[in-house]
Amino acid sequence: MSPLVKIRSERDQMSAVERRIADFILENAQLLRDYSSQQLANALGISQSSVVKFTQKLGFKGYPDLKYSVGEAIARADNGEAAVAAHPVAGGERESLATSLWRRKSEAEEATRLINPPETLRGAVEALGKAGKVFVIGVGEDDVYSRGFALKLSMLGIATVQSFDVARMMASISSGGAGDVLLIFSEHGHHPALCKMGRLFREQRGRLLTVTRHTSNPLRALADLALLVSAHDEQPYVQSIVYQSALQHLLDGLFIELCEGDERRHAQLLTNLERLQLLLEP
C-alpha cells in the first residue's frame, strides 16, 4: 500500500496539525528524502514529536520508515512514467494530461478501496440483497448515480423505488419498515432534508445505507452502513471528475458482488438483459 495513497485517503479524518504535515508530504514528496523529522517540523512551525506521532499513527515505526516508504513509492511511479515515455504517443501534452488524469483516478479508486473494509462491503451487499424494498435517492449530481444504481438493482430482481424528489421519496418511505433499506447518495452528507429522511427511516426500523465523501458529516453519522469515497485534487473540476470515477468504481464492485453472490439474482439479470434486448430490437 502506497504511503501517499494512505495519507491522501485518511487526510479528511486528521487534525489540523496532521493535515498540515500530510499536505506538506503530498506536495513535496520528491524532497522528503532531504528532510529530517526536525527539519520538517521547523518548516511547518510545529514540534518534532508531532511529526513522529503522525508517522506512528499511519502505522510506521518512525519517520525514517515513512521517508523510505515514500521514496520507494516515488521510484515505482517514476518507473511507470519511464515506461510511458519509452512508448510515446502522438499528441505530446494532451497525452500527458490524459495520463495524469488516469493516475489521479487510479489513486482515488485505490484510496476508496482502502477506506471501505471488506466487512462493510459485505454488510452492504447483504442488506441490499435481502431487502424487501430498496429506496434510493440522490439530489443534484448524486441523482445520476442513484438512478444508475437503482436500475442495476431492479435488473437483479430487487424491488427498488428511486427518486430525486425529496417530498416524493419522503412519502414513499412511509411504507418502509424492518427489512427495507434506504440508500442515500450525498457527496458531502449535509443536506438537511436527506438527514431528516434518514432519521425517520431508522425510526421505522429500516436500515440506512449512505454513500458520502470520507469526511465527518451528519448523514454518515446516522447510517447503519456507510460507504465512503476518497478523492482529492487542488483543481475543483479535477476533484469532481476523480470523485465520480471512484464512486462509480465502488458501485460497480457492489453490483458484481450482488451478481455473483446469488444464482437467482444472476439468472434474473440474464433474463432481464434478454428482455431488454428484445425490446430495443427494431
Short mmCIF file of N, CA, C and O in Angstrom, two decimals, residues 31-123:
data_model
loop_
_atom_site.label_atom_id
_atom_site.label_comp_id
_atom_site.label_asym_id
_atom_site.label_seq_id
_atom_site.Cartn_x
_atom_site.Cartn_y
_atom_site.Cartn_z
N LEU A 31 11.04 15.78 -2.32
CA LEU A 31 12.08 16.42 -1.49
C LEU A 31 12.18 15.83 -0.09
O LEU A 31 13.07 16.20 0.67
N LEU A 32 11.28 14.92 0.25
CA LEU A 32 11.20 14.43 1.62
C LEU A 32 12.49 13.75 2.07
O LEU A 32 12.84 13.80 3.25
N ARG A 33 13.20 13.13 1.13
CA ARG A 33 14.44 12.42 1.50
C ARG A 33 15.49 13.37 2.08
O ARG A 33 16.40 12.94 2.79
N ASP A 34 15.38 14.67 1.78
CA ASP A 34 16.36 15.65 2.26
C ASP A 34 15.97 16.25 3.60
O ASP A 34 16.72 17.07 4.15
N TYR A 35 14.82 15.86 4.13
CA TYR A 35 14.34 16.43 5.38
C TYR A 35 14.44 15.43 6.52
O TYR A 35 13.98 14.29 6.40
N SER A 36 15.01 15.87 7.63
CA SER A 36 14.92 15.08 8.85
C SER A 36 13.59 15.42 9.51
O SER A 36 12.91 16.37 9.10
N SER A 37 13.20 14.67 10.53
CA SER A 37 11.94 14.97 11.21
C SER A 37 11.98 16.36 11.84
O SER A 37 10.97 17.07 11.85
N GLN A 38 13.17 16.77 12.34
CA GLN A 38 13.28 18.09 12.95
C GLN A 38 13.18 19.19 11.90
O GLN A 38 12.53 20.22 12.12
N GLN A 39 13.80 18.97 10.73
CA GLN A 39 13.73 19.96 9.66
C GLN A 39 12.30 20.11 9.14
O GLN A 39 11.84 21.21 8.84
N LEU A 40 11.60 18.99 9.06
CA LEU A 40 10.19 19.04 8.62
C LEU A 40 9.36 19.80 9.65
O LEU A 40 8.52 20.63 9.29
N ALA A 41 9.62 19.54 10.93
CA ALA A 41 8.90 20.24 12.00
C ALA A 41 9.18 21.74 11.93
O ALA A 41 8.27 22.56 12.06
N ASN A 42 10.45 22.10 11.72
CA ASN A 42 10.82 23.52 11.62
C ASN A 42 10.15 24.20 10.44
O ASN A 42 9.70 25.35 10.52
N ALA A 43 10.07 23.48 9.30
CA ALA A 43 9.46 24.05 8.10
C ALA A 43 7.98 24.35 8.31
O ALA A 43 7.43 25.29 7.74
N LEU A 44 7.34 23.56 9.18
CA LEU A 44 5.91 23.72 9.42
C LEU A 44 5.61 24.50 10.70
O LEU A 44 4.45 24.81 10.98
N GLY A 45 6.66 24.78 11.48
CA GLY A 45 6.45 25.51 12.72
C GLY A 45 5.73 24.69 13.78
O GLY A 45 4.90 25.22 14.54
N ILE A 46 6.03 23.40 13.83
CA ILE A 46 5.41 22.51 14.82
C ILE A 46 6.50 21.76 15.57
O ILE A 46 7.70 21.89 15.25
N SER A 47 6.13 20.95 16.55
CA SER A 47 7.12 20.20 17.32
C SER A 47 7.53 18.92 16.58
O SER A 47 6.75 18.37 15.79
N GLN A 48 8.74 18.46 16.87
CA GLN A 48 9.22 17.21 16.27
C GLN A 48 8.35 16.03 16.71
O GLN A 48 8.10 15.10 15.93
N SER A 49 7.87 16.07 17.93
CA SER A 49 7.03 14.97 18.42
C SER A 49 5.73 14.84 17.61
O SER A 49 5.21 13.75 17.44
N SER A 50 5.23 15.98 17.10
CA SER A 50 4.01 15.93 16.26
C SER A 50 4.27 15.16 14.98
O SER A 50 3.41 14.39 14.51
N VAL A 51 5.47 15.34 14.42
CA VAL A 51 5.84 14.61 13.20
C VAL A 51 5.95 13.13 13.50
O VAL A 51 5.46 12.28 12.75
N VAL A 52 6.59 12.79 14.61
CA VAL A 52 6.78 11.39 14.99
C VAL A 52 5.42 10.72 15.24
O VAL A 52 5.17 9.60 14.78
N LYS A 53 4.55 11.41 15.96
CA LYS A 53 3.22 10.86 16.25
C LYS A 53 2.43 10.65 14.95
O LYS A 53 1.69 9.68 14.80
N PHE A 54 2.58 11.58 14.02
CA PHE A 54 1.90 11.47 12.73
C PHE A 54 2.33 10.20 12.01
O PHE A 54 1.49 9.45 11.49
N THR A 55 3.63 9.94 11.96
CA THR A 55 4.12 8.76 11.26
C THR A 55 3.66 7.47 11.94
O THR A 55 3.29 6.50 11.28
N GLN A 56 3.65 7.48 13.27
CA GLN A 56 3.23 6.28 14.00
C GLN A 56 1.73 6.03 13.83
O GLN A 56 1.29 4.88 13.76
N LYS A 57 0.95 7.10 13.74
CA LYS A 57 -0.49 6.96 13.54
C LYS A 57 -0.79 6.32 12.18
O LYS A 57 -1.80 5.63 12.01
N LEU A 58 0.10 6.53 11.21
CA LEU A 58 -0.07 5.93 9.89
C LEU A 58 0.37 4.47 9.86
O LEU A 58 0.20 3.79 8.85
N GLY A 59 0.96 4.00 10.97
CA GLY A 59 1.38 2.60 11.04
C GLY A 59 2.85 2.36 10.81
O GLY A 59 3.29 1.21 10.71
N PHE A 60 3.66 3.44 10.76
CA PHE A 60 5.10 3.30 10.60
C PHE A 60 5.79 3.32 11.96
O PHE A 60 5.28 3.93 12.91
N LYS A 61 6.94 2.67 12.04
CA LYS A 61 7.68 2.64 13.31
C LYS A 61 8.21 4.03 13.67
O LYS A 61 8.33 4.36 14.85
N GLY A 62 8.54 4.79 12.66
CA GLY A 62 9.06 6.13 12.89
C GLY A 62 9.18 6.89 11.59
O GLY A 62 8.86 6.38 10.51
N TYR A 63 9.68 8.11 11.68
CA TYR A 63 9.80 8.97 10.50
C TYR A 63 10.71 8.38 9.42
O TYR A 63 10.37 8.43 8.23
N PRO A 64 11.87 7.77 9.78
CA PRO A 64 12.73 7.18 8.74
C PRO A 64 12.01 6.13 7.90
O PRO A 64 12.23 6.03 6.68
N ASP A 65 11.16 5.33 8.55
CA ASP A 65 10.40 4.31 7.80
C ASP A 65 9.44 4.95 6.81
O ASP A 65 9.28 4.48 5.68
N LEU A 66 8.77 6.02 7.25
CA LEU A 66 7.86 6.73 6.36
C LEU A 66 8.63 7.31 5.17
O LEU A 66 8.21 7.18 4.02
N LYS A 67 9.77 7.94 5.46
CA LYS A 67 10.57 8.57 4.40
C LYS A 67 11.04 7.53 3.38
O LYS A 67 10.98 7.76 2.17
N TYR A 68 11.47 6.37 3.87
CA TYR A 68 11.93 5.31 2.98
C TYR A 68 10.78 4.79 2.12
O TYR A 68 10.92 4.57 0.92
N SER A 69 9.62 4.62 2.73
CA SER A 69 8.45 4.11 2.02
C SER A 69 7.98 5.09 0.94
O SER A 69 7.60 4.68 -0.16
N VAL A 70 8.01 6.39 1.26
CA VAL A 70 7.64 7.41 0.28
C VAL A 70 8.62 7.39 -0.90
O VAL A 70 8.23 7.47 -2.06
N GLY A 71 9.92 7.24 -0.58
CA GLY A 71 10.94 7.17 -1.62
C GLY A 71 10.70 5.99 -2.56
O GLY A 71 10.83 6.11 -3.79
N GLU A 72 10.33 4.84 -1.99
CA GLU A 72 10.03 3.66 -2.81
C GLU A 72 8.82 3.90 -3.71
O GLU A 72 8.82 3.50 -4.88
N ALA A 73 7.80 4.54 -3.15
CA ALA A 73 6.59 4.82 -3.94
C ALA A 73 6.90 5.74 -5.11
O ALA A 73 6.39 5.54 -6.22
N ILE A 74 7.75 6.73 -4.87
CA ILE A 74 8.13 7.67 -5.94
C ILE A 74 8.92 6.95 -7.02
O ILE A 74 8.73 7.17 -8.22
N ALA A 75 9.83 6.05 -6.59
CA ALA A 75 10.64 5.29 -7.55
C ALA A 75 9.75 4.42 -8.43
O ALA A 75 9.95 4.33 -9.65
N ARG A 76 8.74 3.78 -7.82
CA ARG A 76 7.82 2.95 -8.61
C ARG A 76 7.04 3.79 -9.60
O ARG A 76 6.83 3.39 -10.75
N ALA A 77 6.61 4.97 -9.15
CA ALA A 77 5.85 5.87 -10.04
C ALA A 77 6.74 6.35 -11.18
O ALA A 77 6.30 6.42 -12.33
N ASP A 78 8.01 6.66 -10.87
CA ASP A 78 8.94 7.12 -11.90
C ASP A 78 9.19 6.03 -12.94
O ASP A 78 9.29 6.29 -14.13
N ASN A 79 9.27 4.79 -12.48
CA ASN A 79 9.46 3.67 -13.41
C ASN A 79 8.27 3.54 -14.34
O ASN A 79 8.41 3.25 -15.53
N GLY A 80 7.07 3.76 -13.79
CA GLY A 80 5.87 3.70 -14.61
C GLY A 80 5.86 4.80 -15.65
O GLY A 80 5.51 4.59 -16.81
N GLU A 81 6.28 6.01 -15.26
CA GLU A 81 6.33 7.12 -16.19
C GLU A 81 7.38 6.90 -17.26
O GLU A 81 7.22 7.29 -18.41
N ALA A 82 8.51 6.25 -16.85
CA ALA A 82 9.56 5.97 -17.82
C ALA A 82 9.06 5.00 -18.88
O ALA A 82 9.39 5.12 -20.07
N ALA A 83 8.22 4.03 -18.45
CA ALA A 83 7.67 3.07 -19.40
C ALA A 83 6.76 3.77 -20.41
O ALA A 83 6.76 3.45 -21.59
N VAL A 84 5.99 4.75 -19.93
CA VAL A 84 5.12 5.52 -20.82
C VAL A 84 5.96 6.33 -21.80
O VAL A 84 5.68 6.41 -22.99
N ALA A 85 7.05 6.94 -21.28
CA ALA A 85 7.92 7.77 -22.11
C ALA A 85 8.62 6.94 -23.18
O ALA A 85 8.94 7.43 -24.26
N ALA A 86 8.88 5.67 -22.87
CA ALA A 86 9.57 4.80 -23.81
C ALA A 86 8.68 4.45 -25.00
O ALA A 86 9.15 4.01 -26.04
N HIS A 87 7.36 4.62 -24.85
CA HIS A 87 6.42 4.33 -25.93
C HIS A 87 5.54 5.55 -26.14
O HIS A 87 4.34 5.54 -25.86
N PRO A 88 6.13 6.66 -26.63
CA PRO A 88 5.38 7.90 -26.77
C PRO A 88 4.24 7.77 -27.77
O PRO A 88 4.29 6.98 -28.71
N VAL A 89 3.20 8.58 -27.52
CA VAL A 89 2.04 8.60 -28.40
C VAL A 89 1.94 10.00 -28.98
O VAL A 89 2.26 10.99 -28.32
N ALA A 90 1.50 10.11 -30.21
CA ALA A 90 1.35 11.42 -30.82
C ALA A 90 0.40 12.27 -29.99
O ALA A 90 -0.61 11.79 -29.52
N GLY A 91 0.73 13.51 -29.87
CA GLY A 91 -0.16 14.39 -29.14
C GLY A 91 0.52 15.08 -27.98
O GLY A 91 0.02 16.06 -27.47
N GLY A 92 1.68 14.57 -27.55
CA GLY A 92 2.51 15.22 -26.55
C GLY A 92 1.80 15.63 -25.30
O GLY A 92 1.42 14.80 -24.48
N GLU A 93 1.54 16.93 -25.15
CA GLU A 93 0.97 17.47 -23.92
C GLU A 93 -0.41 16.91 -23.65
O GLU A 93 -0.75 16.63 -22.51
N ARG A 94 -1.22 16.70 -24.68
CA ARG A 94 -2.56 16.18 -24.47
C ARG A 94 -2.51 14.80 -23.83
O ARG A 94 -3.23 14.50 -22.90
N GLU A 95 -1.60 13.94 -24.32
CA GLU A 95 -1.46 12.61 -23.74
C GLU A 95 -0.94 12.69 -22.31
O GLU A 95 -1.30 11.90 -21.46
N SER A 96 -0.09 13.67 -22.03
CA SER A 96 0.43 13.85 -20.67
C SER A 96 -0.69 14.19 -19.71
O SER A 96 -0.76 13.68 -18.60
N LEU A 97 -1.59 15.06 -20.13
CA LEU A 97 -2.74 15.42 -19.30
C LEU A 97 -3.64 14.20 -19.09
O LEU A 97 -4.14 13.97 -17.98
N ALA A 98 -3.84 13.43 -20.14
CA ALA A 98 -4.68 12.24 -20.03
C ALA A 98 -4.05 11.22 -19.09
O ALA A 98 -4.74 10.60 -18.28
N THR A 99 -2.72 11.06 -19.18
CA THR A 99 -2.02 10.12 -18.30
C THR A 99 -2.11 10.57 -16.85
O THR A 99 -2.33 9.77 -15.94
N SER A 100 -1.97 11.88 -16.63
CA SER A 100 -2.06 12.42 -15.28
C SER A 100 -3.45 12.20 -14.69
O SER A 100 -3.59 11.81 -13.52
N LEU A 101 -4.48 12.41 -15.50
CA LEU A 101 -5.85 12.21 -15.02
C LEU A 101 -6.09 10.74 -14.72
O LEU A 101 -6.71 10.40 -13.70
N TRP A 102 -5.59 9.86 -15.58
CA TRP A 102 -5.74 8.42 -15.34
C TRP A 102 -5.09 8.03 -14.00
O TRP A 102 -5.65 7.27 -13.23
N ARG A 103 -3.91 8.60 -13.74
CA ARG A 103 -3.21 8.28 -12.49
C ARG A 103 -3.99 8.79 -11.28
O ARG A 103 -4.12 8.09 -10.27
N ARG A 104 -4.56 9.98 -11.38
CA ARG A 104 -5.34 10.53 -10.26
C ARG A 104 -6.60 9.71 -10.01
O ARG A 104 -6.99 9.48 -8.87
N LYS A 105 -7.22 9.26 -11.10
CA LYS A 105 -8.39 8.39 -10.94
C LYS A 105 -8.00 7.09 -10.25
O LYS A 105 -8.70 6.60 -9.36
N SER A 106 -6.88 6.53 -10.67
CA SER A 106 -6.41 5.27 -10.08
C SER A 106 -6.12 5.43 -8.60
O SER A 106 -6.44 4.56 -7.78
N GLU A 107 -5.51 6.56 -8.24
CA GLU A 107 -5.20 6.83 -6.82
C GLU A 107 -6.48 6.96 -6.00
O GLU A 107 -6.58 6.45 -4.88
N ALA A 108 -7.48 7.66 -6.57
CA ALA A 108 -8.75 7.83 -5.86
C ALA A 108 -9.47 6.50 -5.68
O ALA A 108 -10.03 6.21 -4.63
N GLU A 109 -9.43 5.66 -6.71
CA GLU A 109 -10.07 4.35 -6.63
C GLU A 109 -9.38 3.46 -5.61
O GLU A 109 -10.04 2.74 -4.85
N GLU A 110 -8.05 3.52 -5.57
CA GLU A 110 -7.31 2.72 -4.59
C GLU A 110 -7.59 3.21 -3.17
O GLU A 110 -7.82 2.41 -2.26
N ALA A 111 -7.57 4.53 -2.99
CA ALA A 111 -7.85 5.09 -1.66
C ALA A 111 -9.26 4.73 -1.20
O ALA A 111 -9.49 4.40 -0.03
N THR A 112 -10.21 4.78 -2.12
CA THR A 112 -11.60 4.43 -1.80
C THR A 112 -11.71 2.96 -1.40
O THR A 112 -12.43 2.61 -0.46
N ARG A 113 -10.98 2.12 -2.09
CA ARG A 113 -10.98 0.69 -1.73
C ARG A 113 -10.42 0.48 -0.33
O ARG A 113 -10.95 -0.32 0.45
N LEU A 114 -9.38 1.22 0.02
CA LEU A 114 -8.73 1.03 1.32
C LEU A 114 -9.59 1.49 2.49
O LEU A 114 -9.50 0.94 3.58
N ILE A 115 -10.45 2.49 2.28
CA ILE A 115 -11.23 3.03 3.40
C ILE A 115 -12.59 2.35 3.54
O ILE A 115 -13.35 2.68 4.44
N ASN A 116 -12.88 1.38 2.66
CA ASN A 116 -14.11 0.59 2.79
C ASN A 116 -13.72 -0.85 3.09
O ASN A 116 -13.46 -1.63 2.16
N PRO A 117 -13.64 -1.21 4.37
CA PRO A 117 -13.19 -2.56 4.73
C PRO A 117 -14.13 -3.62 4.19
O PRO A 117 -15.33 -3.36 3.97
N PRO A 118 -13.62 -4.84 3.97
CA PRO A 118 -14.44 -5.93 3.40
C PRO A 118 -15.72 -6.19 4.18
O PRO A 118 -16.77 -6.47 3.58
N GLU A 119 -15.67 -6.07 5.52
CA GLU A 119 -16.87 -6.35 6.31
C GLU A 119 -17.98 -5.33 6.03
O GLU A 119 -19.17 -5.65 6.06
N THR A 120 -17.60 -4.08 5.75
CA THR A 120 -18.59 -3.05 5.41
C THR A 120 -19.23 -3.35 4.06
O THR A 120 -20.45 -3.25 3.89
N LEU A 121 -18.41 -3.73 3.09
CA LEU A 121 -18.93 -4.06 1.77
C LEU A 121 -19.83 -5.29 1.83
O LEU A 121 -20.90 -5.32 1.19
N ARG A 122 -19.41 -6.29 2.61
CA ARG A 122 -20.25 -7.49 2.76
C ARG A 122 -21.59 -7.13 3.41
O ARG A 122 -22.64 -7.64 3.02
N GLY A 123 -21.53 -6.24 4.41
CA GLY A 123 -22.76 -5.80 5.08
C GLY A 123 -23.70 -5.09 4.12
O GLY A 123 -24.92 -5.30 4.15
#
